[in-house]
Amino acid sequence: MSLDKEKIKHVAKLARISVDEAKVDSLTKDLNSIFKFIEQLNELNTDKVEPLTSILNQSLRSRKDEISDGKIREKILKNSPKKNEEFFVVPKVVE
Amino acid sequence: MSNITNQSLSEILKSIKSKKISSLELTQAYIKNIENAKKLNAFVTTTFDQALENAKKFDNKQNNEQLLSGVPLAVKDLFCTQNVKTTAGSNILNNFVPSYESTVTKNLWNNGAFLLGKLNCDEFAMGSSNETSFFGNVINPIGDHLVPGGSSGGSSSALAADLTPATIGTDTGGSIRQPASFTGTVGLKPTYGLCSRWGIVAFASSLDQAGPMTKTVNDCSIMLEAMSGFDEKDSTSINKKKELYSKNLKDNIKGLKIGIPKEYRVDNMPKEIDELWEKGKKILKDLGAQLIDISLPHTKYALPTYYIVAPAEASSNLARYDGVRYGYRSQKGKDLIEMYENTRSEGFGDEVKRRILIGTYVLSSGYYDAYYLKAQKVRQLIKKDFDDSFTKVDAILTPSTPSSAFKIGEKTNDPVSMYLNDIFTVPVNLAGLPALSLPAGLDKKGYPLGLQLIGKALDEQKILNIGYAFEKNCGYNNEIKKWWS
């Protein structure tokens, strides 16, 4: 299969990345060469193979549902590009 | 002690212990080297004042009980360091200052080391040449026109140029072993789960693993011992007793069975790589190991599998960079969605965007089974190849890379040819195994070449031991002419 420009723009929309119109052609070329490479996997019959979902022979540990820290609002807000005293600030969402 | 910085970590530790040199003198010597090596572009951030203060503190109250007593270390800029900018080589994190410390770096500091600076790397560790960094490419000390490998290219360059006595990197598809191979240094990717991933900027969570990069195998065992260990905060951390890799390092490998996989002799592989492999086999055989031919039949499918699994996980991990909670935010866009789109478009570089798009596509509705599920199935087959082989052998010997360091700019226009450089390292990540890259020789241009030892899960001690014996008998000379200062 091959990816056309429209498909790439759609995927970019899903990924929330704006794509410069001037770069769409080279991106299409690069992605198609990568997918051609990836599609070698179709040579293999994997009908009877279980997918590998974890390489560890253990299931994920769960922790107790307890509060272990907190009261660190300042630290959390510290790196935000736009904030007020209590919140992250984003462009207006609701009129 | 003018030449202290070209010694190994273990020799430096001895000099500190015996008070031949103070931690302050040592730190000053590295700072001088770093200031003279700006051309290499290995550092994104330096923390000299903090390092000098820590060195003085150590000298005033010398504690030699620790594994890394009084040693300054620079680390890859993918490890979050408390109150020190952490960029992951990306514009989107250019102003990010973590309020916490990664577990692995915390382990190093708890063992007596302190931070010297943060090392350049490919953006979000996505690259094999350190050319995708927002902070510019890093130069290989082997030659001013050569890449240092990637993604831990700042780490390999700084280590080889004597700018840090040892360092740490991360390895998702070869990002420790390939740069180690390109610079004539030792690099270990540990078993998945041995070193905590907590506080490391995430790339592909089922593959990412931190590990040491050092000048010698003994140094590697010391660093691994210091950085590894169970961590509650990483749900995939393995809960087991801590191992004393440096204390248990032995060079007797008599009777060990070493597998030689026929599939690693790839088409168009330079003759020199083949010769290097032969040399490695001979060294191990002469030391009493037994060579056994093995087959890892799905090897050629490892890279295509990786280029589904890794971008898929990356697209999910990198969804967090939205310009709201931390990092760069675009000033363009009329609403929230446009703000996201412009932030991510301006904040990420081309390779990262490419991989996010691949990942988003293979996970998108209607394509998941054809790509992601297929890749997970092939990953199972690749793991099974290794499981089957390890019933017959103790370790596997392969080349680390299909070539020596390539030229800056040589592969940037052809992503697939860049990806092919990781052909020997990627299968190990997919199977979660430990692997050690060792400097083993030079090609005819005089550039370093590495050999890779792959072990069973959690069998780091064995591959370190084999590497230790190999190193003693290989006669590799890691002296580099310091053309940059």
XYZ file of C-alpha atoms in Angstrom:
580
model
C 0.000 0.000 0.000
C 1.116 3.565 -0.341
C 0.369 6.705 1.597
C -0.904 9.685 -0.317
C -0.736 13.310 0.718
C -4.329 13.400 1.943
C -3.766 10.400 4.212
C -0.650 12.003 5.651
C -2.502 15.223 6.373
C -5.203 13.202 8.119
C -2.659 11.359 10.286
C -0.943 14.663 11.099
C -4.301 15.996 12.227
C -4.738 12.957 14.500
C -1.239 13.529 15.908
C -1.916 17.244 16.431
C 1.036 18.301 14.325
C 0.564 20.972 11.689
C 2.411 20.079 8.508
C 3.916 22.730 6.315
C 2.398 22.385 2.820
C 5.868 22.757 1.299
C 7.118 19.738 3.229
C 4.267 17.343 2.441
C 5.934 15.961 -0.697
C 9.224 15.019 0.944
C 7.384 13.661 3.981
C 5.233 11.494 1.698
C 8.333 10.135 -0.011
C 10.119 9.382 3.292
C 7.123 7.732 4.910
C 6.459 5.585 1.877
C 10.028 4.319 1.819
C 9.759 3.506 5.526
C 6.458 1.674 5.056
C 7.856 -0.288 2.145
C 10.624 -1.404 4.487
C 8.188 -2.217 7.315
C 5.954 -4.257 5.070
C 8.581 -6.989 4.747
C 6.755 -8.419 7.762
C 3.949 -9.528 5.451
C 6.224 -12.336 4.208
C 5.726 -14.071 7.543
C 2.706 -16.142 8.432
C 1.883 -15.273 12.034
C -1.643 -16.702 12.236
C -0.776 -19.020 15.108
C 1.570 -16.694 17.002
C 0.546 -15.005 20.232
C 1.419 -11.295 20.278
C 4.174 -10.366 22.721
C 2.804 -7.782 25.095
C 5.450 -7.968 27.825
C 9.031 -9.192 27.724
C 9.152 -9.677 31.468
C 7.773 -12.907 32.832
C 5.829 -10.924 35.366
C 2.656 -8.939 35.306
C 2.752 -5.259 36.116
C 2.881 -4.593 39.814
C 0.171 -2.470 41.259
C 0.741 -0.249 44.244
C -1.543 0.496 47.123
C -3.984 3.265 46.345
C -2.551 5.680 48.842
C -1.475 9.278 48.630
C 2.305 9.396 48.825
C 2.902 13.057 48.114
C 0.952 16.194 47.430
C 0.849 19.914 48.148
C 3.331 20.507 45.335
C 1.224 22.768 43.129
C 4.014 25.286 42.812
C 6.426 22.634 41.575
C 3.883 21.339 39.088
C 3.103 24.789 37.723
C 6.723 25.897 37.685
C 7.501 24.784 34.141
C 4.254 25.857 32.549
C 4.600 28.364 29.688
C 1.425 30.158 30.843
C -0.180 29.962 34.276
C -1.804 31.952 36.992
C -1.455 31.257 40.675
C -3.456 28.074 40.637
C -3.968 26.892 37.065
C -2.445 26.220 33.690
C -3.738 28.802 31.259
C -4.801 27.831 27.716
C -6.431 29.729 24.837
C -10.135 30.282 25.351
C -12.090 27.043 24.752
C -15.676 28.094 25.557
C -17.111 31.414 24.471
C 48.827 14.177 37.893
C 48.419 15.952 34.566
C 47.125 12.850 32.837
C 44.553 11.794 35.379
C 41.670 12.306 32.962
C 42.851 9.752 30.436
C 42.793 7.016 33.042
C 39.986 4.597 33.630
C 37.299 5.197 36.246
C 38.689 2.416 38.444
C 42.197 3.919 38.342
C 40.776 7.349 39.161
C 38.862 5.890 42.107
C 42.106 4.372 43.414
C 43.887 7.725 43.126
C 41.129 9.426 45.100
C 41.062 6.735 47.729
C 44.826 6.942 48.261
C 44.643 10.762 48.209
C 47.003 10.992 45.255
C 44.490 13.454 43.910
C 41.621 15.324 45.504
C 38.112 15.306 44.129
C 38.490 19.054 43.557
C 41.668 18.651 41.475
C 40.007 15.897 39.502
C 36.908 18.014 38.859
C 39.037 20.980 37.821
C 40.937 18.784 35.370
C 37.696 17.665 33.696
C 36.342 21.215 33.582
C 39.516 22.299 31.801
C 39.129 19.477 29.278
C 35.479 20.369 28.683
C 36.292 24.029 28.131
C 38.917 23.035 25.580
C 36.559 20.707 23.753
C 33.677 23.003 22.819
C 34.197 22.028 19.170
C 32.880 18.553 19.922
C 29.518 20.010 21.045
C 29.111 17.125 23.494
C 27.497 19.174 26.272
C 24.096 20.842 26.329
C 24.485 22.103 29.900
C 27.435 22.228 32.289
C 27.076 22.355 36.071
C 30.623 23.381 37.005
C 29.831 25.483 40.076
C 27.685 22.770 41.552
C 30.360 20.156 40.734
C 33.182 22.171 42.337
C 31.107 22.644 45.445
C 30.336 18.930 45.643
C 34.012 18.102 45.140
C 35.015 20.395 48.015
C 32.347 18.878 50.186
C 33.706 15.420 49.421
C 37.314 16.429 50.143
C 36.352 17.925 53.506
C 34.713 14.742 54.643
C 36.192 12.000 52.527
C 34.032 8.886 52.432
C 35.720 6.077 50.516
C 33.116 3.460 51.321
C 31.079 4.237 48.235
C 31.387 2.781 44.738
C 31.893 6.148 43.036
C 33.472 8.187 45.828
C 34.270 11.755 44.805
C 33.845 11.322 41.042
C 32.240 13.936 38.760
C 30.052 12.444 36.016
C 28.335 13.908 32.971
C 25.122 12.148 31.932
C 22.943 12.021 28.827
C 20.420 14.854 28.768
C 17.564 12.371 28.795
C 17.845 11.804 32.555
C 15.854 14.268 34.609
C 18.099 16.100 37.039
C 16.619 18.120 39.858
C 16.892 21.868 39.242
C 19.121 21.308 36.207
C 17.657 21.845 32.739
C 16.769 18.589 30.973
C 16.131 18.910 27.233
C 16.163 15.424 25.645
C 17.882 17.206 22.757
C 14.607 18.913 21.854
C 13.406 22.455 21.366
C 10.133 21.450 22.996
C 11.967 20.873 26.327
C 14.496 23.665 25.892
C 13.317 25.424 29.058
C 12.334 22.395 31.156
C 13.816 22.266 34.657
C 12.675 19.146 36.528
C 11.800 19.389 40.178
C 12.795 15.742 40.657
C 15.761 13.455 40.008
C 15.664 10.264 37.921
C 16.170 7.091 39.950
C 19.249 6.044 37.991
C 21.074 9.354 38.485
C 19.978 9.435 42.111
C 21.591 6.000 42.514
C 24.855 7.383 41.111
C 24.819 10.344 43.501
C 23.952 8.044 46.429
C 27.107 6.136 45.540
C 29.280 9.227 45.928
C 29.338 10.690 42.395
C 28.093 14.158 41.442
C 26.896 15.886 38.270
C 29.354 17.563 35.891
C 26.912 18.349 33.080
C 24.284 17.115 30.648
C 25.282 15.516 27.376
C 23.872 16.135 23.936
C 21.815 13.397 22.282
C 19.508 12.811 19.353
C 16.128 14.454 19.901
C 14.124 12.189 22.238
C 16.841 9.586 21.578
C 15.553 9.124 18.022
C 18.585 8.819 15.814
C 21.783 6.912 15.143
C 24.182 9.794 14.533
C 23.336 12.591 16.981
C 22.326 14.728 14.009
C 18.675 15.101 15.084
C 19.523 17.113 18.226
C 18.071 20.624 18.423
C 21.446 21.645 19.876
C 23.388 20.634 16.787
C 25.327 17.537 15.911
C 28.111 16.168 18.085
C 31.563 15.487 16.640
C 33.334 12.168 17.101
C 36.765 12.695 18.707
C 38.069 10.069 16.264
C 37.755 12.598 13.405
C 36.206 16.034 12.902
C 34.018 14.861 9.984
C 32.583 11.806 11.755
C 29.376 11.221 13.704
C 29.799 9.874 17.255
C 26.867 7.483 16.793
C 23.525 7.950 18.445
C 21.425 8.503 20.181
C 23.887 8.689 23.119
C 26.378 10.572 20.923
C 27.253 13.297 23.422
C 27.950 10.539 25.921
C 30.248 8.554 23.617
C 32.061 11.656 22.412
C 32.586 13.056 25.926
C 33.813 9.729 27.233
C 36.262 9.106 24.390
C 37.564 12.693 24.626
C 38.239 12.427 28.397
C 35.511 14.916 29.331
C 33.980 12.545 31.891
C 35.483 9.447 33.564
C 32.411 7.378 32.697
C 28.862 8.139 31.668
C 25.390 6.749 31.213
C 23.181 6.559 28.176
C 19.892 4.997 27.188
C 19.415 2.258 24.615
C 16.088 1.711 22.828
C 17.469 0.135 19.647
C 21.243 0.429 20.036
C 21.698 3.953 21.386
C 24.396 2.911 23.869
C 26.140 0.152 21.922
C 26.387 1.792 18.494
C 27.969 5.049 19.773
C 30.293 2.989 21.990
C 31.333 1.023 18.926
C 31.908 4.234 16.905
C 34.195 5.729 19.560
C 36.167 2.708 20.780
C 34.471 2.582 24.174
C 32.534 0.016 26.204
C 28.727 0.211 26.331
C 26.214 -2.039 28.056
C 22.489 -2.280 27.511
C 21.177 -4.110 30.600
C 18.235 -6.513 30.741
C 14.911 -4.687 30.417
C 13.828 -3.893 33.965
C 17.270 -3.962 35.628
C 17.697 -0.163 35.727
C 14.732 1.990 36.604
C 13.136 4.050 33.842
C 11.639 6.481 36.343
C 12.604 10.068 35.527
C 14.033 9.241 32.100
C 12.351 11.097 29.231
C 10.357 8.289 27.599
C 10.806 7.213 23.979
C 9.499 3.633 23.607
C 8.642 2.294 27.017
C 8.805 -1.446 26.250
C 12.322 -1.049 24.816
C 14.018 1.828 26.709
C 16.775 0.860 29.115
C 19.539 2.921 30.734
C 23.077 1.615 30.914
C 26.751 2.494 31.445
C 29.284 3.730 28.893
C 32.875 3.426 30.041
C 36.500 3.036 29.008
C 36.937 -0.475 30.392
C 34.819 -3.510 31.256
C 35.764 -3.191 34.925
C 34.477 0.409 34.890
C 31.293 -0.856 33.259
C 30.727 -3.346 36.084
C 31.224 -0.588 38.686
C 28.771 1.757 36.977
C 26.164 -0.969 36.469
C 26.402 -1.956 40.114
C 25.857 1.666 41.130
C 22.971 2.509 38.811
C 20.893 -0.700 38.795
C 18.377 -1.931 41.323
C 14.702 -2.326 42.070
C 12.554 0.788 42.015
C 8.975 0.909 43.187
C 8.310 3.872 40.936
C 8.887 1.885 37.716
C 6.162 -0.724 37.273
C 8.463 -2.811 35.040
C 11.424 -2.733 37.442
C 12.599 -6.248 38.352
C 12.514 -6.957 42.068
C 15.608 -8.978 42.827
C 18.666 -8.926 45.072
C 21.300 -6.408 44.091
C 24.317 -7.964 42.379
C 27.934 -7.058 43.029
C 29.097 -6.969 39.429
C 32.494 -5.388 40.096
C 33.385 -7.609 43.026
C 32.382 -10.722 41.088
C 34.178 -9.801 37.871
C 36.306 -12.759 36.713
C 38.296 -13.381 33.574
C 38.020 -17.168 33.483
C 35.713 -18.176 30.663
C 36.953 -21.709 30.101
C 34.209 -24.052 28.942
C 31.646 -21.346 28.213
C 29.632 -21.870 25.065
C 29.537 -18.939 22.678
C 26.888 -18.886 19.959
C 27.718 -17.537 16.498
C 24.488 -16.644 14.655
C 24.747 -17.156 10.910
C 22.102 -14.517 10.165
C 24.408 -11.736 11.366
C 26.554 -12.141 8.284
C 24.463 -9.712 6.269
C 24.664 -8.844 2.567
C 27.233 -6.216 1.646
C 28.838 -6.332 5.079
C 32.341 -4.873 4.797
C 35.083 -7.501 4.830
C 36.655 -5.735 7.799
C 33.624 -6.427 9.983
C 33.799 -10.088 9.066
C 37.519 -10.171 9.881
C 36.876 -8.473 13.196
C 34.266 -11.081 14.042
C 36.768 -13.852 13.174
C 39.347 -12.188 15.424
C 36.833 -12.089 18.270
C 35.956 -15.747 17.830
C 39.626 -16.698 17.885
C 40.310 -14.741 21.081
C 37.428 -16.423 22.899
C 38.379 -19.855 21.574
C 41.990 -19.403 22.681
C 40.680 -18.554 26.147
C 38.946 -21.923 26.325
C 35.443 -21.022 25.204
C 33.601 -23.291 22.820
C 32.155 -21.770 19.653
C 28.785 -23.084 18.537
C 26.971 -22.202 15.305
C 23.432 -21.086 15.987
C 20.531 -19.690 14.000
C 18.307 -16.717 14.830
C 16.061 -17.083 11.794
C 13.900 -13.983 12.275
C 16.812 -11.538 12.546
C 15.998 -9.771 9.271
C 12.528 -8.914 10.563
C 13.804 -7.193 13.706
C 14.246 -3.735 12.170
C 10.840 -3.625 10.432
C 9.273 -4.794 13.721
C 11.165 -2.128 15.637
C 9.994 0.583 13.240
C 6.415 -0.259 14.114
C 6.731 -0.862 17.865
C 9.052 2.052 18.696
C 7.183 4.796 16.771
C 3.836 3.490 18.063
C 4.996 3.790 21.660
C 6.702 7.102 20.915
C 3.568 8.623 19.397
C 1.733 7.725 22.575
C 4.516 8.888 24.947
C 5.063 12.162 23.111
C 1.370 13.073 23.175
C 2.133 14.749 26.506
C 4.009 17.613 24.812
C 1.085 19.935 24.357
C 2.528 23.310 25.353
C 0.307 23.478 28.426
C 2.006 21.956 31.449
C 5.675 22.353 30.553
C 7.936 22.959 27.609
C 7.674 25.154 24.550
C 4.397 26.785 23.490
C 3.752 28.368 20.097
C 2.325 31.863 20.066
C 0.456 31.101 16.859
C -3.058 29.683 16.471
C -6.541 30.984 17.053
C -7.793 28.251 19.370
C -6.602 25.421 21.609
C -6.292 22.833 18.814
C -4.239 25.160 16.637
C -2.071 25.992 19.609
C -1.376 22.247 20.064
C -0.658 21.751 16.380
C 1.686 24.688 16.083
C 3.440 23.936 19.361
C 4.190 20.386 18.280
C 5.119 21.392 14.754
C 7.552 24.088 15.915
C 8.759 22.196 18.985
C 9.651 18.848 17.414
C 12.304 18.247 14.773
C 11.747 16.388 11.492
C 12.793 12.895 12.617
C 10.616 13.046 15.730
C 7.636 14.236 13.699
C 8.238 11.478 11.172
C 8.174 8.851 13.900
C 5.101 10.301 15.600
C 3.291 10.157 12.257
C 4.365 6.543 11.643
C 3.255 5.620 15.148
C -0.055 7.428 14.900
C -0.750 5.740 11.582
C 0.053 2.176 12.710
C -2.163 2.599 15.767
C -5.018 4.280 13.925
C -8.398 2.708 13.429
C -8.362 0.063 10.705
C -4.581 -0.351 10.631
C -3.814 -1.626 14.112
C -4.046 -5.341 13.247
C -2.064 -5.016 10.041
C 0.833 -3.214 11.694
C 1.001 -3.083 15.465
C -0.499 -6.493 16.204
C 1.584 -8.028 13.416
C 4.736 -6.477 14.906
C 3.913 -7.818 18.369
C 3.598 -11.292 16.872
C 6.893 -11.070 15.041
C 8.469 -9.735 18.229
C 7.364 -12.973 19.868
C 9.149 -14.961 17.149
C 12.328 -12.912 17.575
C 12.281 -13.489 21.328
C 11.689 -17.203 20.774
C 14.757 -17.391 18.501
C 16.877 -16.149 21.401
C 15.132 -18.385 23.960
C 15.829 -21.431 21.782
C 19.489 -20.489 21.288
C 20.082 -19.867 24.962
C 19.222 -23.479 25.741
C 22.442 -24.314 23.866
C 24.830 -21.421 24.576
C 25.896 -19.083 27.405
C 26.295 -15.985 25.278
C 26.212 -14.864 21.652
C 28.989 -13.020 19.807
C 28.174 -10.668 16.906
C 29.533 -7.451 15.398
C 28.051 -4.348 17.096
C 27.436 -2.419 13.883
C 27.642 -3.100 10.138
C 30.154 -0.242 9.660
C 32.519 2.099 11.477
C 31.551 5.734 12.178
C 30.108 7.369 9.059
C 30.465 10.936 7.857
C 28.333 13.785 9.135
C 25.479 14.293 6.666
C 26.096 10.988 4.883
C 22.786 9.354 5.803
C 20.526 12.259 6.778
C 18.553 12.218 3.509
C 17.763 8.528 3.620
C 15.991 7.473 6.838
C 15.994 3.765 5.965
C 19.771 3.648 5.417
C 20.190 5.385 8.783
C 17.903 2.817 10.428
C 19.922 -0.068 8.923
C 22.904 0.937 11.056
C 21.064 -0.574 14.045
C 20.571 -3.959 12.404
C 22.692 -5.886 14.960
C 21.569 -4.013 18.059
C 17.784 -3.799 17.643
C 16.940 -7.545 18.072
C 18.349 -7.419 21.616
C 15.960 -4.631 22.646
C 12.985 -6.454 21.171
C 13.891 -9.519 23.257
C 14.696 -7.488 26.400
C 18.181 -9.022 26.735
C 21.469 -7.588 28.003
C 24.251 -6.878 25.497
C 27.742 -5.465 25.789
C 29.624 -3.664 23.006
C 33.399 -3.922 23.255
C 36.054 -2.078 21.280
C 37.744 -4.792 19.250
C 39.815 -3.277 16.479
C 40.205 -0.596 13.836
C 39.186 -0.579 10.204
C 41.625 0.401 7.469
C 40.773 4.057 7.945
C 41.782 3.743 11.584
C 38.218 4.043 12.946
C 37.091 1.858 15.870
C 34.947 -1.223 15.426
C 33.039 -3.065 18.127
C 31.905 -6.578 18.892
C 28.732 -7.358 20.787
C 28.158 -10.017 23.446
C 24.490 -10.864 24.033
C 23.497 -12.616 27.258
C 20.476 -14.334 28.735
C 18.062 -12.128 30.663
C 19.721 -10.970 33.917
C 23.007 -12.642 32.980
C 24.973 -9.372 32.927
C 27.717 -10.862 35.093
C 28.524 -13.508 32.517
C 28.817 -11.169 29.550
C 30.865 -8.761 31.685
C 33.192 -11.631 32.582
C 33.564 -12.676 28.954
C 34.133 -9.044 28.016
C 36.734 -8.692 30.761
C 38.672 -11.709 29.492
C 38.281 -10.516 25.907
C 39.558 -7.019 26.732
C 42.724 -8.388 28.372
C 43.544 -10.397 25.289
C 42.379 -8.087 22.529
C 45.099 -5.451 22.776
C 42.802 -2.616 21.717
C 44.455 0.769 22.144
C 41.973 3.531 22.919
C 44.446 6.411 22.714
C 42.983 9.285 20.648
C 44.932 12.258 19.317
C 43.416 15.381 20.876
C 43.121 17.485 17.717
C 40.349 19.683 19.108
C 42.157 21.481 21.917
